[in-house]
mmCIF file of C-alpha atoms in Angstrom:
data_model
loop_
_atom_site.group_PDB
_atom_site.id
_atom_site.type_symbol
_atom_site.label_atom_id
_atom_site.label_comp_id
_atom_site.label_asym_id
_atom_site.label_seq_id
_atom_site.Cartn_x
_atom_site.Cartn_y
_atom_site.Cartn_z
ATOM 1 C CA MET A 1 -0.632 -5.551 21.643
ATOM 2 C CA SER A 2 -1.039 -2.323 19.736
ATOM 3 C CA LEU A 3 -1.192 -1.643 15.998
ATOM 4 C CA GLN A 4 1.536 -3.489 14.055
ATOM 5 C CA PHE A 5 2.304 -3.902 10.367
ATOM 6 C CA SER A 6 4.759 -5.327 7.854
ATOM 7 C CA VAL A 7 5.165 -4.397 4.211
ATOM 8 C CA LEU A 8 5.459 -7.988 2.996
ATOM 9 C CA ALA A 9 6.239 -7.008 -0.595
ATOM 10 C CA SER A 10 6.075 -3.776 -2.521
ATOM 11 C CA GLY A 11 6.968 -2.981 -6.103
ATOM 12 C CA SER A 12 5.869 -3.324 -9.694
ATOM 13 C CA THR A 13 6.043 -7.130 -9.439
ATOM 14 C CA GLY A 14 3.821 -7.666 -6.406
ATOM 15 C CA ASN A 15 2.306 -5.958 -3.370
ATOM 16 C CA ALA A 16 1.024 -7.109 0.016
ATOM 17 C CA ILE A 17 0.833 -5.494 3.465
ATOM 18 C CA TYR A 18 -0.032 -7.167 6.779
ATOM 19 C CA VAL A 19 -1.746 -5.257 9.609
ATOM 20 C CA GLU A 20 -2.617 -6.613 13.047
ATOM 21 C CA THR A 21 -3.772 -5.654 16.513
ATOM 22 C CA GLY A 22 -4.518 -7.813 19.529
ATOM 23 C CA LYS A 23 -7.873 -8.801 18.055
ATOM 24 C CA SER A 24 -7.601 -8.244 14.296
ATOM 25 C CA ARG A 25 -5.393 -9.546 11.481
ATOM 26 C CA LEU A 26 -5.784 -8.198 7.948
ATOM 27 C CA LEU A 27 -3.961 -8.508 4.653
ATOM 28 C CA VAL A 28 -4.067 -5.668 2.143
ATOM 29 C CA ASP A 29 -3.689 -7.060 -1.389
ATOM 30 C CA ALA A 30 -2.185 -10.386 -2.419
ATOM 31 C CA GLY A 31 -0.082 -9.571 -5.451
ATOM 32 C CA LEU A 32 2.178 -12.605 -5.257
ATOM 33 C CA SER A 33 1.480 -16.320 -5.579
ATOM 34 C CA ALA A 34 -0.065 -18.118 -2.611
ATOM 35 C CA LYS A 35 3.210 -20.007 -2.116
ATOM 36 C CA GLN A 36 5.196 -16.767 -2.024
ATOM 37 C CA MET A 37 2.674 -15.198 0.338
ATOM 38 C CA LYS A 38 3.055 -18.102 2.788
ATOM 39 C CA LEU A 39 6.839 -17.675 2.776
ATOM 40 C CA LEU A 40 6.545 -13.927 3.353
ATOM 41 C CA PHE A 41 4.193 -14.476 6.293
ATOM 42 C CA GLU A 42 6.736 -16.851 7.834
ATOM 43 C CA LYS A 43 9.659 -14.475 7.260
ATOM 44 C CA ALA A 44 7.821 -11.569 8.876
ATOM 45 C CA SER A 45 6.526 -13.652 11.810
ATOM 46 C CA CYS A 46 2.919 -12.857 10.931
ATOM 47 C CA CYS A 47 -0.059 -15.003 11.915
ATOM 48 C CA GLU A 48 -0.974 -18.220 10.127
ATOM 49 C CA LEU A 49 -2.792 -17.451 6.882
ATOM 50 C CA ASP A 50 -5.960 -19.208 8.044
ATOM 51 C CA GLN A 51 -6.072 -16.847 11.052
ATOM 52 C CA LEU A 52 -6.608 -13.767 8.887
ATOM 53 C CA ASP A 53 -9.864 -11.889 9.414
ATOM 54 C CA GLY A 54 -9.908 -10.866 5.779
ATOM 55 C CA ILE A 55 -8.138 -9.566 2.702
ATOM 56 C CA LEU A 56 -8.709 -5.947 1.664
ATOM 57 C CA VAL A 57 -8.296 -5.239 -2.048
ATOM 58 C CA THR A 58 -7.112 -1.864 -3.336
ATOM 59 C CA HIS A 59 -7.694 -2.458 -7.073
ATOM 60 C CA GLU A 60 -7.677 -5.155 -9.730
ATOM 61 C CA HIS A 61 -4.185 -4.835 -11.258
ATOM 62 C CA SER A 62 -2.312 -8.134 -11.247
ATOM 63 C CA ASP A 63 0.491 -6.951 -8.970
ATOM 64 C CA HIS A 64 -2.166 -6.560 -6.268
ATOM 65 C CA ILE A 65 -4.379 -9.631 -6.797
ATOM 66 C CA LYS A 66 -2.179 -12.368 -8.297
ATOM 67 C CA GLY A 67 -2.579 -14.713 -5.311
ATOM 68 C CA LEU A 68 -5.953 -13.461 -4.111
ATOM 69 C CA GLY A 69 -8.215 -16.172 -5.490
ATOM 70 C CA VAL A 70 -6.027 -19.073 -4.379
ATOM 71 C CA LEU A 71 -5.578 -17.661 -0.854
ATOM 72 C CA ALA A 72 -9.302 -16.999 -0.489
ATOM 73 C CA ARG A 73 -10.239 -20.505 -1.610
ATOM 74 C CA LYS A 74 -7.490 -22.401 0.234
ATOM 75 C CA TYR A 75 -7.922 -20.666 3.589
ATOM 76 C CA LYS A 76 -11.648 -19.753 3.339
ATOM 77 C CA LEU A 77 -10.883 -16.066 3.810
ATOM 78 C CA PRO A 78 -13.312 -13.158 3.520
ATOM 79 C CA VAL A 79 -12.391 -10.716 0.755
ATOM 80 C CA TYR A 80 -13.373 -7.031 0.785
ATOM 81 C CA ALA A 81 -13.485 -4.770 -2.277
ATOM 82 C CA ASN A 82 -15.771 -2.129 -3.717
ATOM 83 C CA ALA A 83 -18.424 -3.064 -6.267
ATOM 84 C CA LYS A 84 -16.538 -1.790 -9.319
ATOM 85 C CA THR A 85 -13.388 -3.622 -8.292
ATOM 86 C CA TRP A 86 -15.330 -6.854 -7.770
ATOM 87 C CA LYS A 87 -16.728 -6.490 -11.276
ATOM 88 C CA ALA A 88 -13.275 -5.761 -12.712
ATOM 89 C CA MET A 89 -11.851 -8.867 -11.011
ATOM 90 C CA ASN A 90 -14.295 -11.171 -12.800
ATOM 91 C CA GLY A 91 -12.239 -13.738 -14.695
ATOM 92 C CA LEU A 92 -9.003 -12.663 -12.992
ATOM 93 C CA ILE A 93 -9.118 -14.482 -9.645
ATOM 94 C CA GLY A 94 -11.251 -17.551 -10.376
ATOM 95 C CA GLU A 95 -14.375 -18.441 -8.455
ATOM 96 C CA VAL A 96 -14.729 -17.157 -4.905
ATOM 97 C CA ASP A 97 -17.647 -18.392 -2.813
ATOM 98 C CA SER A 98 -20.341 -15.737 -2.479
ATOM 99 C CA GLU A 99 -20.214 -16.111 1.309
ATOM 100 C CA GLN A 100 -16.592 -14.916 1.214
ATOM 101 C CA LYS A 101 -17.299 -11.838 -0.928
ATOM 102 C CA PHE A 102 -17.960 -8.546 0.860
ATOM 103 C CA GLU A 103 -18.320 -4.991 -0.379
ATOM 104 C CA PHE A 104 -16.204 -2.234 1.126
ATOM 105 C CA GLU A 105 -17.163 0.966 -0.610
ATOM 106 C CA MET A 106 -14.957 3.984 -1.127
ATOM 107 C CA GLU A 107 -15.035 6.749 1.496
ATOM 108 C CA SER A 108 -16.455 4.449 4.166
ATOM 109 C CA VAL A 109 -15.322 2.911 7.461
ATOM 110 C CA LYS A 110 -15.473 -0.738 8.529
ATOM 111 C CA THR A 111 -14.683 -2.155 11.945
ATOM 112 C CA PHE A 112 -12.720 -5.373 12.335
ATOM 113 C CA GLY A 113 -12.605 -6.245 16.024
ATOM 114 C CA ASP A 114 -10.639 -3.421 17.664
ATOM 115 C CA LEU A 115 -9.484 -1.937 14.351
ATOM 116 C CA GLU A 116 -11.264 0.718 12.296
ATOM 117 C CA VAL A 117 -10.414 0.827 8.594
ATOM 118 C CA GLU A 118 -11.189 3.900 6.510
ATOM 119 C CA SER A 119 -11.154 3.689 2.708
ATOM 120 C CA PHE A 120 -10.353 6.566 0.366
ATOM 121 C CA GLY A 121 -10.100 6.944 -3.386
ATOM 122 C CA VAL A 122 -6.874 7.465 -5.303
ATOM 123 C CA SER A 123 -6.173 8.524 -8.897
ATOM 124 C CA HIS A 124 -5.078 5.475 -10.908
ATOM 125 C CA ASP A 125 -6.062 3.719 -14.124
ATOM 126 C CA ALA A 126 -8.230 1.060 -12.494
ATOM 127 C CA ALA A 127 -11.981 0.623 -12.077
ATOM 128 C CA GLU A 128 -12.280 2.319 -8.672
ATOM 129 C CA PRO A 129 -8.928 2.219 -6.871
ATOM 130 C CA MET A 130 -8.834 2.961 -3.176
ATOM 131 C CA PHE A 131 -6.448 2.650 -0.260
ATOM 132 C CA TYR A 132 -6.822 2.522 3.493
ATOM 133 C CA VAL A 133 -6.187 4.271 6.797
ATOM 134 C CA PHE A 134 -6.072 2.085 9.920
ATOM 135 C CA HIS A 135 -7.157 3.526 13.273
ATOM 136 C CA HIS A 136 -6.473 1.810 16.609
ATOM 137 C CA GLU A 137 -6.259 3.273 20.126
ATOM 138 C CA GLY A 138 -5.303 6.725 18.867
ATOM 139 C CA LYS A 139 -2.737 5.389 16.381
ATOM 140 C CA LYS A 140 -3.070 5.969 12.635
ATOM 141 C CA LEU A 141 -1.452 4.049 9.775
ATOM 142 C CA THR A 142 -1.866 5.173 6.151
ATOM 143 C CA LEU A 143 -1.286 3.041 3.065
ATOM 144 C CA MET A 144 -1.177 5.039 -0.167
ATOM 145 C CA THR A 145 0.384 3.894 -3.440
ATOM 146 C CA ASP A 146 -0.802 3.625 -7.059
ATOM 147 C CA THR A 147 -1.869 7.209 -7.516
ATOM 148 C CA GLY A 148 -0.901 9.812 -10.096
ATOM 149 C CA TYR A 149 -1.119 12.637 -7.582
ATOM 150 C CA VAL A 150 -2.123 13.309 -3.976
ATOM 151 C CA SER A 151 -5.196 15.539 -3.836
ATOM 152 C CA ASP A 152 -6.204 17.863 -1.026
ATOM 153 C CA ARG A 153 -9.020 15.430 -0.197
ATOM 154 C CA MET A 154 -6.544 12.571 0.144
ATOM 155 C CA LYS A 155 -4.285 14.735 2.279
ATOM 156 C CA GLY A 156 -7.174 15.647 4.554
ATOM 157 C CA ILE A 157 -7.964 11.994 5.217
ATOM 158 C CA THR A 158 -4.404 10.770 5.710
ATOM 159 C CA LYS A 159 -2.442 13.647 7.268
ATOM 160 C CA HIS A 160 -0.877 13.378 10.718
ATOM 161 C CA SER A 161 -0.598 9.593 10.573
ATOM 162 C CA ASP A 162 1.869 7.905 12.905
ATOM 163 C CA ALA A 163 3.203 5.881 9.965
ATOM 164 C CA PHE A 164 2.931 6.123 6.191
ATOM 165 C CA VAL A 165 3.465 3.497 3.511
ATOM 166 C CA MET A 166 3.833 5.927 0.638
ATOM 167 C CA GLU A 167 4.406 5.517 -3.066
ATOM 168 C CA SER A 168 7.778 6.644 -4.397
ATOM 169 C CA ASN A 169 7.489 4.950 -7.756
ATOM 170 C CA HIS A 170 10.036 6.422 -10.123
ATOM 171 C CA ASP A 171 12.927 8.743 -10.722
ATOM 172 C CA ILE A 172 11.775 11.016 -13.534
ATOM 173 C CA ASN A 173 15.158 11.104 -15.273
ATOM 174 C CA MET A 174 15.482 7.316 -15.183
ATOM 175 C CA LEU A 175 11.981 6.989 -16.583
ATOM 176 C CA MET A 176 12.507 9.482 -19.388
ATOM 177 C CA MET A 177 15.868 7.971 -20.398
ATOM 178 C CA GLY A 178 14.674 4.389 -20.033
ATOM 179 C CA ARG A 179 13.469 1.766 -22.493
ATOM 180 C CA TYR A 180 9.720 2.199 -21.985
ATOM 181 C CA PRO A 181 7.747 3.381 -25.041
ATOM 182 C CA TRP A 182 6.379 6.909 -24.835
ATOM 183 C CA ASN A 183 2.767 5.831 -24.242
ATOM 184 C CA ILE A 184 3.823 3.936 -21.108
ATOM 185 C CA LYS A 185 5.959 6.827 -19.899
ATOM 186 C CA ARG A 186 3.032 9.188 -20.418
ATOM 187 C CA ARG A 187 0.747 6.852 -18.452
ATOM 188 C CA ILE A 188 3.174 6.675 -15.515
ATOM 189 C CA LEU A 189 3.656 10.440 -15.455
ATOM 190 C CA GLY A 190 -0.042 11.216 -15.857
ATOM 191 C CA ASP A 191 -2.716 11.940 -13.264
ATOM 192 C CA HIS A 192 -3.803 8.281 -13.314
ATOM 193 C CA GLY A 193 -0.307 6.813 -13.086
ATOM 194 C CA HIS A 194 2.227 6.856 -10.258
ATOM 195 C CA ILE A 195 3.930 9.539 -8.195
ATOM 196 C CA SER A 196 7.654 10.207 -8.508
ATOM 197 C CA ASN A 197 10.236 10.356 -5.737
ATOM 198 C CA GLU A 198 10.080 14.156 -5.672
ATOM 199 C CA ASP A 199 6.278 14.256 -5.632
ATOM 200 C CA CYS A 200 6.310 11.755 -2.787
ATOM 201 C CA GLY A 201 8.475 14.150 -0.795
ATOM 202 C CA TYR A 202 6.285 17.147 -1.595
ATOM 203 C CA ALA A 203 3.131 15.244 -0.567
ATOM 204 C CA LEU A 204 4.720 14.066 2.668
ATOM 205 C CA ASN A 205 5.582 17.668 3.483
ATOM 206 C CA ASP A 206 1.834 18.321 3.782
ATOM 207 C CA LEU A 207 1.068 15.017 5.537
ATOM 208 C CA ILE A 208 3.636 14.656 8.297
ATOM 209 C CA GLY A 209 2.447 15.592 11.770
ATOM 210 C CA ASP A 210 4.121 15.826 15.171
ATOM 211 C CA GLN A 211 3.312 12.166 15.856
ATOM 212 C CA THR A 212 4.632 10.858 12.537
ATOM 213 C CA LYS A 213 7.539 8.506 13.249
ATOM 214 C CA ARG A 214 7.925 6.138 10.289
ATOM 215 C CA ILE A 215 7.725 6.531 6.511
ATOM 216 C CA TYR A 216 8.074 3.522 4.208
ATOM 217 C CA LEU A 217 8.855 4.273 0.564
ATOM 218 C CA ALA A 218 6.795 1.830 -1.475
ATOM 219 C CA HIS A 219 5.935 0.565 -4.950
ATOM 220 C CA LEU A 220 9.339 1.400 -6.435
ATOM 221 C CA SER A 221 9.646 0.617 -10.133
ATOM 222 C CA LYS A 222 12.206 -2.096 -10.809
ATOM 223 C CA ASP A 223 13.172 -0.364 -14.088
ATOM 224 C CA ASN A 224 12.898 3.318 -13.242
ATOM 225 C CA ASN A 225 14.031 3.656 -9.646
ATOM 226 C CA MET A 226 16.508 2.464 -7.027
ATOM 227 C CA LYS A 227 16.171 2.369 -3.246
ATOM 228 C CA ASP A 228 19.079 4.748 -2.648
ATOM 229 C CA ILE A 229 17.843 7.208 -5.273
ATOM 230 C CA ALA A 230 14.316 7.232 -3.833
ATOM 231 C CA HIS A 231 15.605 7.596 -0.276
ATOM 232 C CA LEU A 232 17.924 10.480 -1.179
ATOM 233 C CA ALA A 233 15.305 12.337 -3.237
ATOM 234 C CA VAL A 234 12.615 12.127 -0.539
ATOM 235 C CA LYS A 235 15.104 12.916 2.228
ATOM 236 C CA GLN A 236 16.406 15.992 0.402
ATOM 237 C CA THR A 237 12.903 17.231 -0.361
ATOM 238 C CA LEU A 238 11.802 16.870 3.255
ATOM 239 C CA GLU A 239 14.982 18.402 4.638
ATOM 240 C CA SER A 240 14.554 21.379 2.311
ATOM 241 C CA LYS A 241 11.201 21.928 4.045
ATOM 242 C CA GLY A 242 12.769 21.822 7.512
ATOM 243 C CA PHE A 243 12.220 18.187 8.489
ATOM 244 C CA VAL A 244 15.044 16.235 10.107
ATOM 245 C CA ILE A 245 15.350 12.589 9.071
ATOM 246 C CA GLY A 246 16.781 10.597 11.958
ATOM 247 C CA GLU A 247 15.665 8.956 15.173
ATOM 248 C CA ASP A 248 12.367 10.828 15.528
ATOM 249 C CA LEU A 249 11.361 10.680 11.849
ATOM 250 C CA GLN A 250 12.586 7.534 10.135
ATOM 251 C CA LEU A 251 12.668 6.852 6.397
ATOM 252 C CA HIS A 252 12.567 3.147 5.481
ATOM 253 C CA HIS A 253 12.972 1.027 2.360
ATOM 254 C CA THR A 254 10.542 -1.638 1.191
ATOM 255 C CA ASP A 255 11.364 -4.546 -1.098
ATOM 256 C CA ALA A 256 9.671 -6.553 -3.822
ATOM 257 C CA THR A 257 10.638 -9.915 -2.289
ATOM 258 C CA GLU A 258 11.646 -9.330 1.344
ATOM 259 C CA PRO A 259 9.243 -8.193 4.099
ATOM 260 C CA THR A 260 9.949 -5.331 6.434
ATOM 261 C CA GLU A 261 10.168 -6.063 10.127
ATOM 262 C CA LEU A 262 6.809 -6.383 11.878
ATOM 263 C CA VAL A 263 6.774 -3.122 13.862
ATOM 264 C CA LEU A 264 4.541 -1.185 16.224
ATOM 265 C CA VAL A 265 2.967 1.979 14.852
#
């Protein structure tokens, strides 16, 4: 078995991604209730929750940690986060046994069985937000959402991945014409907010390599985006740069309540 993953849920209401190899099974974030997480695992044909080797946390916002404490306690799971995120989660996830709490610092690599996980910082309004690149037998999977922009440093770490789960949060026109107050709009558009559909496409232009086969558009706003709008905007941006979206380079949706198919990287 090679590197496989499923985007269990992605959006402003909850986020979780499952990654597995023949010897390792990891969950990135648990932004839905424990009950919902169990259903998503069953729908995606993932492992049993008590078979997980750990939960990796990206940051402390509720749409990423809502079910974290309950899952950790119920299934006795190790949880990995950086020191600032652990501190920020105090009072948000309940008590987690100290033997289940592990530090995974930014810009570092941890090995889980036959899977190497590399952490990298993003630009978001959280204590110390970070996302992950998974390396296994020459394959590379990048998860990157919740960032106001994609820096050259981030590009250097994540480029030429075989698959990307990439933020395509909002359509700028929908956001500007929508009901959000100006301070929220400014936050979303700022350097510590979220990247738009167009900015997702521009970033991917610098990230896609010859081996890149799958791109999953993630963390879509339920108020300021639509799947078809995000898909069209990213597709048009990439095609304007010479990329061909089709069999060799696939562009996929994600959903806030339905998992993607568990696929090989």
